[in-house]
PDB file of C-alpha atoms in Angstrom:
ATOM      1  CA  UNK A   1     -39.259  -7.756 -99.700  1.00  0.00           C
ATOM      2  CA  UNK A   2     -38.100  -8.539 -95.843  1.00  0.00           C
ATOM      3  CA  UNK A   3     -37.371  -4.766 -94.132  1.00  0.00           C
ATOM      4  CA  UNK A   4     -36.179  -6.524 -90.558  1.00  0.00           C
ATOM      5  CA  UNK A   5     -35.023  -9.149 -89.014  1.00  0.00           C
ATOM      6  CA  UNK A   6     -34.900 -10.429 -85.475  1.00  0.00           C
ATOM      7  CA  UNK A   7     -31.393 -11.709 -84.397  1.00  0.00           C
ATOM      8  CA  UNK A   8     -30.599 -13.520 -80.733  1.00  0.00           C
ATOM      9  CA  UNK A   9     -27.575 -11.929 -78.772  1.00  0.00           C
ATOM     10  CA  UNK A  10     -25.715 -14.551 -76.683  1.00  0.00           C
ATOM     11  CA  UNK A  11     -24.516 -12.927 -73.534  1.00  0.00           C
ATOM     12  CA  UNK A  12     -20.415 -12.350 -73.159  1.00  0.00           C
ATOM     13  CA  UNK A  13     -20.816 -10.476 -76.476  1.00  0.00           C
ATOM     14  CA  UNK A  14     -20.812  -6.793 -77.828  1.00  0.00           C
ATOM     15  CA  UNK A  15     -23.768  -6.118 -80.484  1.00  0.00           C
ATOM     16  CA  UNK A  16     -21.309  -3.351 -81.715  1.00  0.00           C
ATOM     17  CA  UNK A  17     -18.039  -3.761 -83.516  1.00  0.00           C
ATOM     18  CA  UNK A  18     -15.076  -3.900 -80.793  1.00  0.00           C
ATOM     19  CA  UNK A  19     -11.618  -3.714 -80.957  1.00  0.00           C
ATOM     20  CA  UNK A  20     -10.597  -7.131 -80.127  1.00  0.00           C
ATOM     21  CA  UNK A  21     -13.972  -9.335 -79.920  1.00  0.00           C
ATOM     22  CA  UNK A  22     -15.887 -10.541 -82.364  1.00  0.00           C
ATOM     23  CA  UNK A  23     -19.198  -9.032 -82.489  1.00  0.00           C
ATOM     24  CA  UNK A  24     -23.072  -9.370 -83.929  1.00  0.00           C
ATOM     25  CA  UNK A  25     -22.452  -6.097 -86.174  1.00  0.00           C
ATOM     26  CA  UNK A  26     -18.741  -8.240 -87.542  1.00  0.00           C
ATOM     27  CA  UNK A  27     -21.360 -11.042 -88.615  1.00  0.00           C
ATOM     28  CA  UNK A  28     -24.112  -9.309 -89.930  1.00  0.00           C
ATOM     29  CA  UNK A  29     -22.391  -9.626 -93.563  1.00  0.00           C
ATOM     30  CA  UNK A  30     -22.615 -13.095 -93.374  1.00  0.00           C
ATOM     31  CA  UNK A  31     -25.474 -14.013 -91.827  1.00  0.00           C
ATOM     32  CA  UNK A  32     -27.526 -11.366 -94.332  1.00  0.00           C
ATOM     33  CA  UNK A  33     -25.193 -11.253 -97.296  1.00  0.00           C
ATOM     34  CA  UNK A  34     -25.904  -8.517 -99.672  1.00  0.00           C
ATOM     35  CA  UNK A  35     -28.073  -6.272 -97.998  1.00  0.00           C
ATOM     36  CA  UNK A  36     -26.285  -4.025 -96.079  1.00  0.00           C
ATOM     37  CA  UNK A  37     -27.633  -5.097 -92.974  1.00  0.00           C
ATOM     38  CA  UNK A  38     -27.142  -2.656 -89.814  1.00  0.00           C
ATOM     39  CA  UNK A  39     -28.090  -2.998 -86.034  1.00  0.00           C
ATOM     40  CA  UNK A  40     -31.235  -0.778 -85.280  1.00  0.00           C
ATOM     41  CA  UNK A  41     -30.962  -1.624 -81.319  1.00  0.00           C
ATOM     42  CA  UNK A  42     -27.836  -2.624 -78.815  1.00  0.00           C
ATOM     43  CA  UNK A  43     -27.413  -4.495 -75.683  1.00  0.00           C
ATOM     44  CA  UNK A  44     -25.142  -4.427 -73.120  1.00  0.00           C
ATOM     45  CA  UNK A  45     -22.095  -7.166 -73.824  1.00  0.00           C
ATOM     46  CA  UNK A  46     -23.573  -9.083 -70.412  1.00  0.00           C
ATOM     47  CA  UNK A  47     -27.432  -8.944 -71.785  1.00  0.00           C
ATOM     48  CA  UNK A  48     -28.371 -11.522 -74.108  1.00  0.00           C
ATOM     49  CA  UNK A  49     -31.678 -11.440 -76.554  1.00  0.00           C
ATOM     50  CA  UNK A  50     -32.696  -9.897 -79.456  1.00  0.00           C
ATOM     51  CA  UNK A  51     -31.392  -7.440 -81.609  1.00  0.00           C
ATOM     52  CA  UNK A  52     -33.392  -5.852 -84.553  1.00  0.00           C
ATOM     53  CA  UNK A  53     -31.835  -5.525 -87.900  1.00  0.00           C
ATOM     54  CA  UNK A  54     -32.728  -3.367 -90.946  1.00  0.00           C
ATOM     55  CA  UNK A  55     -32.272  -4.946 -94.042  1.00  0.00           C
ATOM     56  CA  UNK A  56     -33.064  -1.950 -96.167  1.00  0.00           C
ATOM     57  CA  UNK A  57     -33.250   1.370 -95.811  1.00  0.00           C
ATOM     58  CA  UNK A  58     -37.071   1.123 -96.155  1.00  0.00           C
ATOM     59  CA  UNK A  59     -36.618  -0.774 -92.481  1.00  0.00           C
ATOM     60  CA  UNK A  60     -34.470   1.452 -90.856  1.00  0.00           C
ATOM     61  CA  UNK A  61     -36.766   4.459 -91.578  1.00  0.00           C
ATOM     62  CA  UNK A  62     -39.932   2.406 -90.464  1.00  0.00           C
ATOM     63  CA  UNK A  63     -38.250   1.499 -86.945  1.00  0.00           C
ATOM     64  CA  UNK A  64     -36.951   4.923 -86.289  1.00  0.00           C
ATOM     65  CA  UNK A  65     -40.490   6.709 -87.172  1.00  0.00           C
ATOM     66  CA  UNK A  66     -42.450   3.789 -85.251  1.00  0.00           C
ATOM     67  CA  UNK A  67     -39.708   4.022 -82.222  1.00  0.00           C
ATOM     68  CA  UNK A  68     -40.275   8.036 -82.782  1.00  0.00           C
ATOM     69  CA  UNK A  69     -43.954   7.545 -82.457  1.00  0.00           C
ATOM     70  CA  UNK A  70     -43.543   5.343 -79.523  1.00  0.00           C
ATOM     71  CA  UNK A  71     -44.811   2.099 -81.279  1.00  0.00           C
ATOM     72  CA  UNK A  72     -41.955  -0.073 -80.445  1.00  0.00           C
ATOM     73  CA  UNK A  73     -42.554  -1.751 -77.178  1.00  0.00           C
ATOM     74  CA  UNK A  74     -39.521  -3.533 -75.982  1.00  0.00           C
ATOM     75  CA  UNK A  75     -39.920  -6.194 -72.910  1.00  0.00           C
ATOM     76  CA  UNK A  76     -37.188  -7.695 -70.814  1.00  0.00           C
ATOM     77  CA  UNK A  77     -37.104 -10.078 -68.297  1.00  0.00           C
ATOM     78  CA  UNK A  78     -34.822  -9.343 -65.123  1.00  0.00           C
ATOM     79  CA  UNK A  79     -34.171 -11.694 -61.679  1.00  0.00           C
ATOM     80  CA  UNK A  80     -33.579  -9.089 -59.272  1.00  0.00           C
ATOM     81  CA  UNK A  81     -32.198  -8.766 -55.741  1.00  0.00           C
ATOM     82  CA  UNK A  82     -34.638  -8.447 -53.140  1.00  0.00           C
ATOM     83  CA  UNK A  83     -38.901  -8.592 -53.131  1.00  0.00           C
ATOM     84  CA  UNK A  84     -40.957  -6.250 -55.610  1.00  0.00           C
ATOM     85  CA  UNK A  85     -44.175  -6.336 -54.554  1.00  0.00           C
ATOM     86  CA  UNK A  86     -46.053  -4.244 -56.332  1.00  0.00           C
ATOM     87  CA  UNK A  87     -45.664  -2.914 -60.765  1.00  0.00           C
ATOM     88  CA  UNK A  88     -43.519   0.239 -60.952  1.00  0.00           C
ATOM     89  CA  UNK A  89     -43.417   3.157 -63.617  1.00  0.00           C
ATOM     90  CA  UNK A  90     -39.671   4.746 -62.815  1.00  0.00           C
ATOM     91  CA  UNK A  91     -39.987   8.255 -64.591  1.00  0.00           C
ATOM     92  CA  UNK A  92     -36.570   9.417 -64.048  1.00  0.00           C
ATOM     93  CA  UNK A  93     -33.978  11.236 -65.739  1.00  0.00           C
ATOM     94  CA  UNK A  94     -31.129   9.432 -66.333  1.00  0.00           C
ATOM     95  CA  UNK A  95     -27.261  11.072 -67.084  1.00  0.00           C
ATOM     96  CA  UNK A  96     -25.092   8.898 -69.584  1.00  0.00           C
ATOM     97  CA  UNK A  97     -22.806  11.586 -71.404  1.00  0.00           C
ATOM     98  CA  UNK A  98     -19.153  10.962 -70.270  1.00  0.00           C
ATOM     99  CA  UNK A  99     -19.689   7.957 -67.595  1.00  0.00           C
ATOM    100  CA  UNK A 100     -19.298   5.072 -67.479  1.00  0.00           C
ATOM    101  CA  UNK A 101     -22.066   4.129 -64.592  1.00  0.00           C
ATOM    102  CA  UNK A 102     -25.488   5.928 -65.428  1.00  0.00           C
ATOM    103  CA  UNK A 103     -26.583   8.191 -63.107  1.00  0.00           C
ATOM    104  CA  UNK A 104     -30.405   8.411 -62.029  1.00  0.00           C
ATOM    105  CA  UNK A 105     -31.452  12.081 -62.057  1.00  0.00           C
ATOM    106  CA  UNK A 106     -33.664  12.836 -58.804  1.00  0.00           C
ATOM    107  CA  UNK A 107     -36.033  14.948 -61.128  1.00  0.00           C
ATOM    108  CA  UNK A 108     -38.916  13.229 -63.441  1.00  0.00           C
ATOM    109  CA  UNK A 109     -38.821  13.240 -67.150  1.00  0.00           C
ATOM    110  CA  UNK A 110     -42.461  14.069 -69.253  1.00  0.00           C
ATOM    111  CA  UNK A 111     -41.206  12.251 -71.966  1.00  0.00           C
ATOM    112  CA  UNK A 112     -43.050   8.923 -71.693  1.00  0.00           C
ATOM    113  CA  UNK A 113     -40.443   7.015 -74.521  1.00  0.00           C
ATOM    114  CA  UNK A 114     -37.780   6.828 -71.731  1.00  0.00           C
ATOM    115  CA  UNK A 115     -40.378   5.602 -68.766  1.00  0.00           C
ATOM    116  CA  UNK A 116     -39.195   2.279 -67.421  1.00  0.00           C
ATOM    117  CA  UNK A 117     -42.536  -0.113 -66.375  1.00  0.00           C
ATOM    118  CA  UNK A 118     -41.493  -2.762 -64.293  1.00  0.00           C
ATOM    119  CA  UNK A 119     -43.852  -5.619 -63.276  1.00  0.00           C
ATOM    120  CA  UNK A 120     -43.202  -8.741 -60.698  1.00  0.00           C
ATOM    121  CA  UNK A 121     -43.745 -11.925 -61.798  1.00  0.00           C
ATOM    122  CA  UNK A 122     -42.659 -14.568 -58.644  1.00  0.00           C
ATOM    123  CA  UNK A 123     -40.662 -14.036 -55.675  1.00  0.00           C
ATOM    124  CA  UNK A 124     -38.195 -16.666 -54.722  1.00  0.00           C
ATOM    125  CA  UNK A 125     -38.190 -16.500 -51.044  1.00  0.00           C
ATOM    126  CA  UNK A 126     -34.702 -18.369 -51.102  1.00  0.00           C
ATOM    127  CA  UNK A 127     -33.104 -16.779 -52.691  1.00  0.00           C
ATOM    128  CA  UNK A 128     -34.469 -13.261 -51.374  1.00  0.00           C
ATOM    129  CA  UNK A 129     -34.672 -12.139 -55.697  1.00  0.00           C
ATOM    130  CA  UNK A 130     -37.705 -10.998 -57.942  1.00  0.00           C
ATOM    131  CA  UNK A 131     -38.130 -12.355 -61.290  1.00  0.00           C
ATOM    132  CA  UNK A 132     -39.665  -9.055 -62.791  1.00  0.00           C
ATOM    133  CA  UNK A 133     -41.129  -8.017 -66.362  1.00  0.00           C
ATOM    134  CA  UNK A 134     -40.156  -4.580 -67.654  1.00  0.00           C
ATOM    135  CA  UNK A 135     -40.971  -2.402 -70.823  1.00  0.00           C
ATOM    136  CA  UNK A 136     -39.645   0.022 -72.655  1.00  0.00           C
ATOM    137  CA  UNK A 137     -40.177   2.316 -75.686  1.00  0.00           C
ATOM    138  CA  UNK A 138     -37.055   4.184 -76.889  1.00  0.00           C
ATOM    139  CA  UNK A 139     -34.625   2.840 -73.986  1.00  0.00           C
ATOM    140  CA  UNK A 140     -31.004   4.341 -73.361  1.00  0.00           C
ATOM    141  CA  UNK A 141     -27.598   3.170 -72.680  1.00  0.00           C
ATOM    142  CA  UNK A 142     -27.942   1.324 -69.064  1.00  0.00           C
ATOM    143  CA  UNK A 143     -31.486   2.342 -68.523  1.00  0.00           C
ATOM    144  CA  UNK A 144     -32.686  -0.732 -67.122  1.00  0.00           C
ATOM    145  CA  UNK A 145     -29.861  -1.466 -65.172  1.00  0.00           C
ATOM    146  CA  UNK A 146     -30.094   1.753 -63.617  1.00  0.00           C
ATOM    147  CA  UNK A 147     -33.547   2.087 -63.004  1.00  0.00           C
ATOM    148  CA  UNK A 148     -33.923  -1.302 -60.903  1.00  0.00           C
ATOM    149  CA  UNK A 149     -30.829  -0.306 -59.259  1.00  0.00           C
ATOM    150  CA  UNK A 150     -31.765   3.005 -58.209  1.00  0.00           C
ATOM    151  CA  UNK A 151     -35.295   1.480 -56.433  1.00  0.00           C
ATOM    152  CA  UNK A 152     -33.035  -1.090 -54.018  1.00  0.00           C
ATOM    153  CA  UNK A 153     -33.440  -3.875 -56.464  1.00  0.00           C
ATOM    154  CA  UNK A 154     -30.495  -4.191 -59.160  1.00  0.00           C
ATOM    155  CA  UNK A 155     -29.943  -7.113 -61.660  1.00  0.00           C
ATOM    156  CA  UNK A 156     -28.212 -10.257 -60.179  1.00  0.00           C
ATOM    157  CA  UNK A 157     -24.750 -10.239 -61.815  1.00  0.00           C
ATOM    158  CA  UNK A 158     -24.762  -7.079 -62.477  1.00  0.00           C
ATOM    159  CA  UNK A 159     -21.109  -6.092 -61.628  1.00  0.00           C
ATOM    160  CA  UNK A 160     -22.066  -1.889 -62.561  1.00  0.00           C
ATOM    161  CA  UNK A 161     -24.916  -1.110 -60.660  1.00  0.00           C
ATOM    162  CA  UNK A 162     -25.280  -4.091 -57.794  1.00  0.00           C
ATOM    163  CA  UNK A 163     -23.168  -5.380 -54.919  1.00  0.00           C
ATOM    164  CA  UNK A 164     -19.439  -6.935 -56.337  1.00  0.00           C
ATOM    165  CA  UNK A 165     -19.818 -10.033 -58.331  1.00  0.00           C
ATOM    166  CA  UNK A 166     -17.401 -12.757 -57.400  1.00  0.00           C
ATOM    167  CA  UNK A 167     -16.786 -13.926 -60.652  1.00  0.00           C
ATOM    168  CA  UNK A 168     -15.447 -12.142 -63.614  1.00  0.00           C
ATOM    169  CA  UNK A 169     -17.710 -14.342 -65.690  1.00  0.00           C
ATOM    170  CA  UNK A 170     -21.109 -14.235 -63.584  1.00  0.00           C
ATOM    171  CA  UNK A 171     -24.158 -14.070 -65.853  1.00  0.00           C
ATOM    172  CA  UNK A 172     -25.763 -10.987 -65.646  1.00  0.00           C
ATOM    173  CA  UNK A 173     -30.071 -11.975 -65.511  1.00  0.00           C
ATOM    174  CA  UNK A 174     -31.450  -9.199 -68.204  1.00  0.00           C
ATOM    175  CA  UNK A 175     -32.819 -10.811 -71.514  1.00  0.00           C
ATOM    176  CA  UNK A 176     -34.491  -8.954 -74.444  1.00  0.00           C
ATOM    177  CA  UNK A 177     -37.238 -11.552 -74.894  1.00  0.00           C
ATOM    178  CA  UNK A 178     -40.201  -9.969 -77.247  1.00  0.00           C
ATOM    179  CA  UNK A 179     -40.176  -6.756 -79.397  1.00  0.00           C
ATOM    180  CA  UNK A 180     -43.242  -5.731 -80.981  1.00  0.00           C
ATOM    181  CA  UNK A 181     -43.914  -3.219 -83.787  1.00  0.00           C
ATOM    182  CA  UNK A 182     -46.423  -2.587 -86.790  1.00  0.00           C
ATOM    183  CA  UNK A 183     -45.484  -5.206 -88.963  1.00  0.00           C
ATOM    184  CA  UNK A 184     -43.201  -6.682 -86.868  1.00  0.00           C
ATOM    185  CA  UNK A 185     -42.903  -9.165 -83.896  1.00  0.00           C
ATOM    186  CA  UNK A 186     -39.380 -11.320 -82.527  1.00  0.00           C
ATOM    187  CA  UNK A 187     -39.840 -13.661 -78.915  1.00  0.00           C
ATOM    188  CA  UNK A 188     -37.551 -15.874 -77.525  1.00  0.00           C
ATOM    189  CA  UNK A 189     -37.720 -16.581 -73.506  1.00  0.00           C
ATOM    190  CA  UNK A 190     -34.179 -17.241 -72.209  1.00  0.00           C
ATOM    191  CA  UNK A 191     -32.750 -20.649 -70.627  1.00  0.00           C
ATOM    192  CA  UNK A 192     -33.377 -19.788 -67.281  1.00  0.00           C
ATOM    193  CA  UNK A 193     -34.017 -21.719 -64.645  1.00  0.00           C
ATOM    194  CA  UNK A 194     -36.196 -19.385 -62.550  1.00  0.00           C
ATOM    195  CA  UNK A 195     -38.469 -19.673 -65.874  1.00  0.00           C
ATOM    196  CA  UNK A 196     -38.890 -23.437 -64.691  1.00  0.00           C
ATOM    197  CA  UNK A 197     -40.574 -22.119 -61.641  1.00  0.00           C
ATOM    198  CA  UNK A 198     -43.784 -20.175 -64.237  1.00  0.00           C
ATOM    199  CA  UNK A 199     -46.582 -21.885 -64.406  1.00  0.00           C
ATOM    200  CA  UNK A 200     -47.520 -21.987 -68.207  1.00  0.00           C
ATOM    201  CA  UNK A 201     -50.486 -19.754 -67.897  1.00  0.00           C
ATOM    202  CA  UNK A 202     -47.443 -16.649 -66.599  1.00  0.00           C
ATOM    203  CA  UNK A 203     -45.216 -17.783 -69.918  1.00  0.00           C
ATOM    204  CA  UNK A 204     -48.171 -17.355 -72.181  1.00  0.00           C
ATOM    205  CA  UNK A 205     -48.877 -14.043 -71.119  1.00  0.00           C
ATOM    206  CA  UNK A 206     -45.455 -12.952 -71.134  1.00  0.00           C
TER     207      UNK A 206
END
């Protein structure tokens, strides 16, 4: 029997169920009929890429004691403003309760599930923006976005936690490409073109 599945979140869409949009967790009847299907990860409504889905309840309890045990690595890619140099391990607290904008504690965390690695890829000299790779275990609402933001180098499009975005419906350049677990394993680069600029050797190592 199939525990999870691996589904692909366009951006401009809420992985929860909304009020007035149409959502992943509004399809997840249809595209898995008859299992009961439920959401065991969320992205923002401006990040695209993958959501995991338990099929059972046999999955959700082996993602939540794997993600417990800190066996769920989760990787992103990011295009960020400015030039990262060198990889990054952001080890701070973050606030979410009552906010909408995340607030990065100044004090460091011990607990290495919420740890943020972040490492460069290519710098686009043009452009003055970082194509970076990060990781995560057991992430939390806006952690990303809050992380790179609070080091001088947030998301481009990100209309939260960078400089004003000119148009309501700027893409925002986070994607959930690869999430690996025991058992388990979803990838799926996005259609970027700043992935054009990777020489195959980068991709396959991504």
């Amino acid at each position: 029997t199939t525990h999870l599945a691996g589904l692909l979140k366009p951006p401009f869409m809420h992985s929860d169920k909304g009020r007035t949009r149409l959502s992943i967790q509004d399809l997840l009847p249809s595209i898995f009929p008859q299992t009961g299907a439920c959401l065991l990860n969320r992205l923002d409504y401006l990040t695209s890429g993958i959501l995991m889905v338990a099929l059972t309840e046999k999955g959700r309890s082996v993602y939540k004691q794997a993600q417990e045990e800190g066996r769920v690595d989760k990787f992103y890619l990011a295009l960020v403003q400015g030039e990262l140099v060198e990889p990054v391990i952001v080890k701070k607290g973050l606030y979410t309760a009552k906010r909408k904008k995340v607030k990065v504690l100044d004090k460091e965390i011990e607990d290495f599930l919420r740890f943020t690695w972040i490492y460069p890829l290519r710098f686009f000299p043009a452009r003055n923006q970082t194509l970076v790779k990060v990781r995560i275990l057991k992430g939390q609402r806006h952690q990303i976005r809050a992380h790179l933001s609070s080091l001088g180098h947030p998301i481009v499009g990100d209309p939260l936690y960078g400089p004003p975005v000119a148009r309501p419906d700027a893409r925002m350049y986070l994607h959930h490409y690869k999430i690996s677990m025991p058992g388990f394993q979803a990838y799926k680069l996005p259609d970027w073109k700043a992935l054009t600029c990777l020489d195959s050797m980068v991709i396959d190592n991504l």
